Amino acid sequence: MFEHVIYEKSGKIARLIMNRPEKLNALNVKMFEELVAGLKMAEDDDDIKVIILKGNGRSFSTGHDLSEVGFVYGFSDGRSEEGRRKRPSQRVRLQFDRKLLEMYQAFMYSMKPIIAQVQGHAIGGGLYLTEVVDLAIAAEDASFSHAEQRLMGGGRSLIGNTEILLLGPKRAREFLLFGEPMSGVRAAEVGLINKAVPADLLEAETERWAERLARHPKDALVVGKVFQQMALDSLGYTSQMMRGYVGHTLSTNMRFEDDEYNYFKGRRDEGARGAMHSRDRFFTEAQK
């Protein structure tokens, strides 16, 4: 049915499975669009009460595909003089970032409860998905981080309001600014996720939680979800998400100084994988 997403259903439970295991389920635009389409299918299926969101292979998701970053706005590869001079308009950037926000909001405002089942890495966009859904269960050795902040974030998150609510402002700033990983055990301790379990028990525990939720009446689950959304809105949650996508657009129009790491130049010279490793070396050197 989809190229990068597997949709499964059994009984009252639907499963959305990110399926780019060779890329650690990095979120390219097509896969994200397919996830939203699969979510809509589950919402429209009156037999379904609960949705499980998971990733095939070693990781839940390593976030947005770094080979697409910038190009989604129309950036050139930077190799030609003309390409280096040409920069996408703000309106093009805002239009795409609003679409990106709306895809996350589709999960946040789902009419049915969603459980994230997290193994391996949940980075950047992968971490965002665990934050906007209702519940999250992870393997104890899972790794949560905002390593994407080392591109151009500087502590500015698309949905940073979530982490302020979950972690408190000081710890949220630390988590974002340093981009260092947090284990599944630690994530459960600080309230970023609901529960951490041994990796070999992860699927069984997630399914057990889904079965427990599915015992509620259909109407009760939907009404309960709407009231949860209204409570979050009363805290300014939605309006801050709107500010978040504008902040994302502003951060893509940065100027890099000579002594700062420029991922776009690194990708041009080393490719996406090489640039990612160079970026992390640049930041981890400061820890020594």
Coordinates of C-alpha atoms in Angstrom, one line a residue, residues 65-269:
D65 CA 16.6 12.7 6.5
L66 CA 19.8 14.8 6.4
S67 CA 20.2 14.2 2.7
E68 CA 17.0 16.2 2.2
V69 CA 17.6 19.1 4.6
G70 CA 17.7 22.4 2.8
F71 CA 16.8 20.8 -0.6
V72 CA 13.2 20.7 0.5
Y73 CA 13.2 24.5 0.4
G74 CA 14.9 24.6 -3.0
F75 CA 18.6 25.0 -1.9
S76 CA 21.1 24.2 -4.6
D77 CA 24.0 21.8 -3.8
G78 CA 26.3 24.8 -3.4
R79 CA 28.8 23.7 -6.0
S80 CA 28.2 26.5 -8.5
E81 CA 28.7 30.2 -8.0
E82 CA 25.1 30.9 -9.1
G83 CA 23.8 28.2 -6.7
R84 CA 25.7 29.7 -3.8
R85 CA 24.2 33.1 -4.4
K86 CA 20.6 31.9 -4.8
R87 CA 18.6 31.4 -1.6
P88 CA 15.0 30.2 -1.3
S89 CA 12.4 32.8 -0.4
Q90 CA 11.0 33.1 3.0
R91 CA 7.5 32.3 1.7
V92 CA 8.7 29.0 0.3
R93 CA 10.4 28.1 3.6
L94 CA 7.3 29.0 5.6
Q95 CA 5.0 27.1 3.3
F96 CA 7.0 23.9 3.7
D97 CA 7.5 24.3 7.5
R98 CA 3.8 24.9 8.0
K99 CA 3.2 21.6 6.2
L100 CA 5.8 19.9 8.5
L101 CA 4.1 21.3 11.6
E102 CA 0.7 20.1 10.3
M103 CA 2.1 16.5 9.9
Y104 CA 3.1 16.5 13.6
Q105 CA -0.2 18.0 14.6
A106 CA -2.0 15.2 12.8
F107 CA -0.5 12.8 15.4
M108 CA -1.0 15.2 18.3
Y109 CA -4.7 15.7 17.4
S110 CA -5.5 12.2 16.4
M111 CA -9.0 11.2 17.5
K112 CA -7.7 7.9 18.8
P113 CA -4.9 7.2 21.3
I114 CA -1.4 6.5 19.9
I115 CA 1.4 4.5 21.7
A116 CA 4.9 5.0 20.5
Q117 CA 7.1 1.8 20.7
V118 CA 10.7 3.0 20.7
Q119 CA 13.9 1.0 20.2
G120 CA 17.3 2.2 19.1
H121 CA 17.5 5.9 18.3
A122 CA 14.7 8.5 18.6
I123 CA 16.4 11.7 17.4
G124 CA 15.0 15.0 16.3
G125 CA 11.8 14.3 14.4
G126 CA 11.8 10.8 15.7
L127 CA 11.8 12.2 19.3
Y128 CA 9.1 14.8 18.3
L129 CA 6.8 11.9 17.3
T130 CA 7.2 10.2 20.7
E131 CA 6.4 13.6 22.4
V132 CA 3.2 14.4 20.5
V133 CA 1.5 11.0 20.8
D134 CA -0.4 9.9 23.9
L135 CA 2.0 7.3 25.4
A136 CA 5.5 6.1 24.8
I137 CA 7.2 2.9 25.9
A138 CA 10.9 2.4 25.1
A139 CA 13.6 -0.2 25.4
E140 CA 15.9 0.5 28.4
D141 CA 18.9 0.9 26.0
A142 CA 17.0 3.2 23.6
S143 CA 18.6 6.6 22.9
F144 CA 16.7 9.9 22.8
S145 CA 18.5 13.1 21.7
H146 CA 18.3 16.4 19.9
A147 CA 21.5 15.9 18.0
E148 CA 19.8 17.7 15.1
Q149 CA 20.2 20.9 17.2
R150 CA 23.9 20.8 16.2
L151 CA 23.0 21.7 12.6
M152 CA 21.5 25.1 13.3
G153 CA 19.1 24.7 16.2
G154 CA 20.8 26.4 19.2
G155 CA 18.0 25.4 21.5
R156 CA 15.2 26.3 19.2
S157 CA 12.8 23.4 18.8
L158 CA 9.7 22.9 16.6
I159 CA 7.8 21.7 19.6
G160 CA 10.0 22.8 22.5
N161 CA 6.9 23.6 24.6
T162 CA 6.4 19.8 25.0
E163 CA 9.8 19.4 26.7
I164 CA 9.3 22.5 28.9
L165 CA 6.1 20.9 30.2
L166 CA 7.7 17.5 30.6
L167 CA 11.1 18.3 31.8
G168 CA 10.9 21.9 33.1
P169 CA 12.6 24.9 31.4
K170 CA 16.1 24.4 32.7
R171 CA 16.4 20.7 31.9
A172 CA 14.7 21.3 28.6
R173 CA 17.2 23.9 27.7
E174 CA 20.1 21.6 28.6
F175 CA 18.6 18.7 26.6
L176 CA 18.2 21.0 23.5
L177 CA 21.4 23.0 23.7
F178 CA 23.8 20.1 24.2
G179 CA 22.1 17.5 22.0
E180 CA 23.4 14.7 24.2
P181 CA 21.6 11.3 24.3
M182 CA 19.4 10.2 27.1
S183 CA 18.8 6.5 27.7
G184 CA 15.3 4.9 27.8
V185 CA 15.8 4.4 31.6
R186 CA 16.6 8.1 32.1
A187 CA 13.9 9.2 29.8
A188 CA 11.3 7.4 31.9
E189 CA 12.8 8.8 35.1
V190 CA 12.5 12.4 34.0
G191 CA 9.0 11.9 32.4
L192 CA 10.0 12.2 28.7
I193 CA 8.3 8.8 28.2
N194 CA 6.0 6.6 30.2
K195 CA 8.0 3.5 30.7
A196 CA 11.3 1.7 29.9
V197 CA 11.5 -2.1 29.7
P198 CA 14.2 -4.6 28.6
A199 CA 14.5 -4.6 24.8
D200 CA 13.2 -8.2 24.5
L201 CA 10.0 -7.3 26.3
L202 CA 9.3 -4.0 24.4
E203 CA 6.8 -5.3 21.8
A204 CA 4.9 -7.5 24.3
E205 CA 4.6 -4.6 26.8
T206 CA 3.4 -2.2 24.1
E207 CA 0.8 -4.7 22.8
R208 CA -0.3 -5.3 26.4
W209 CA -0.9 -1.5 26.9
A210 CA -2.8 -1.3 23.6
E211 CA -5.0 -4.2 24.6
R212 CA -5.7 -2.5 28.0
L213 CA -6.6 0.8 26.3
A214 CA -8.9 -1.0 23.8
R215 CA -11.1 -2.1 26.7
H216 CA -12.5 1.4 26.9
P217 CA -15.6 2.3 25.0
K218 CA -14.9 3.8 21.6
D219 CA -16.7 7.0 22.4
A220 CA -14.9 7.3 25.8
L221 CA -11.5 7.1 24.1
V222 CA -12.4 9.8 21.6
V223 CA -14.0 12.2 24.1
G224 CA -11.1 11.7 26.5
K225 CA -8.6 12.5 23.8
V226 CA -10.5 15.7 22.8
F227 CA -10.5 16.9 26.5
Q228 CA -6.8 16.2 26.7
Q229 CA -6.3 18.4 23.6
M230 CA -8.4 21.1 25.0
A231 CA -6.4 21.1 28.2
L232 CA -3.1 21.4 26.3
D233 CA -4.6 24.3 24.2
S234 CA -5.5 26.1 27.5
L235 CA -1.7 26.0 28.3
G236 CA -0.9 27.7 24.9
Y237 CA 0.3 24.4 23.4
T238 CA -1.0 25.0 19.9
S239 CA 0.0 28.6 19.6
Q240 CA 3.5 27.7 20.6
M241 CA 3.7 25.1 18.0
M242 CA 2.8 27.7 15.4
R243 CA 5.7 29.9 16.7
G244 CA 7.9 26.8 16.5
Y245 CA 7.5 26.4 12.7
V246 CA 8.3 30.1 12.2
G247 CA 11.4 29.7 14.3
H248 CA 12.3 26.7 12.2
T249 CA 12.1 28.9 9.0
L250 CA 14.2 31.6 10.6
S251 CA 16.9 29.1 11.6
T252 CA 17.3 27.9 8.0
N253 CA 18.3 31.5 7.0
M254 CA 21.3 31.7 9.3
R255 CA 24.8 33.0 8.5
F256 CA 27.7 30.8 9.7
E257 CA 31.0 32.4 10.8
D258 CA 34.3 31.0 9.8
D259 CA 34.9 29.1 13.1
E260 CA 31.4 27.6 13.2
Y261 CA 30.4 24.2 11.8
N262 CA 28.4 24.6 8.5
Y263 CA 26.6 21.3 7.8
F264 CA 25.6 22.4 4.3
K265 CA 29.3 22.9 3.3
G266 CA 30.1 19.6 5.0
R267 CA 27.5 17.8 3.1
R268 CA 28.7 19.3 -0.2
D269 CA 32.2 18.1 0.5

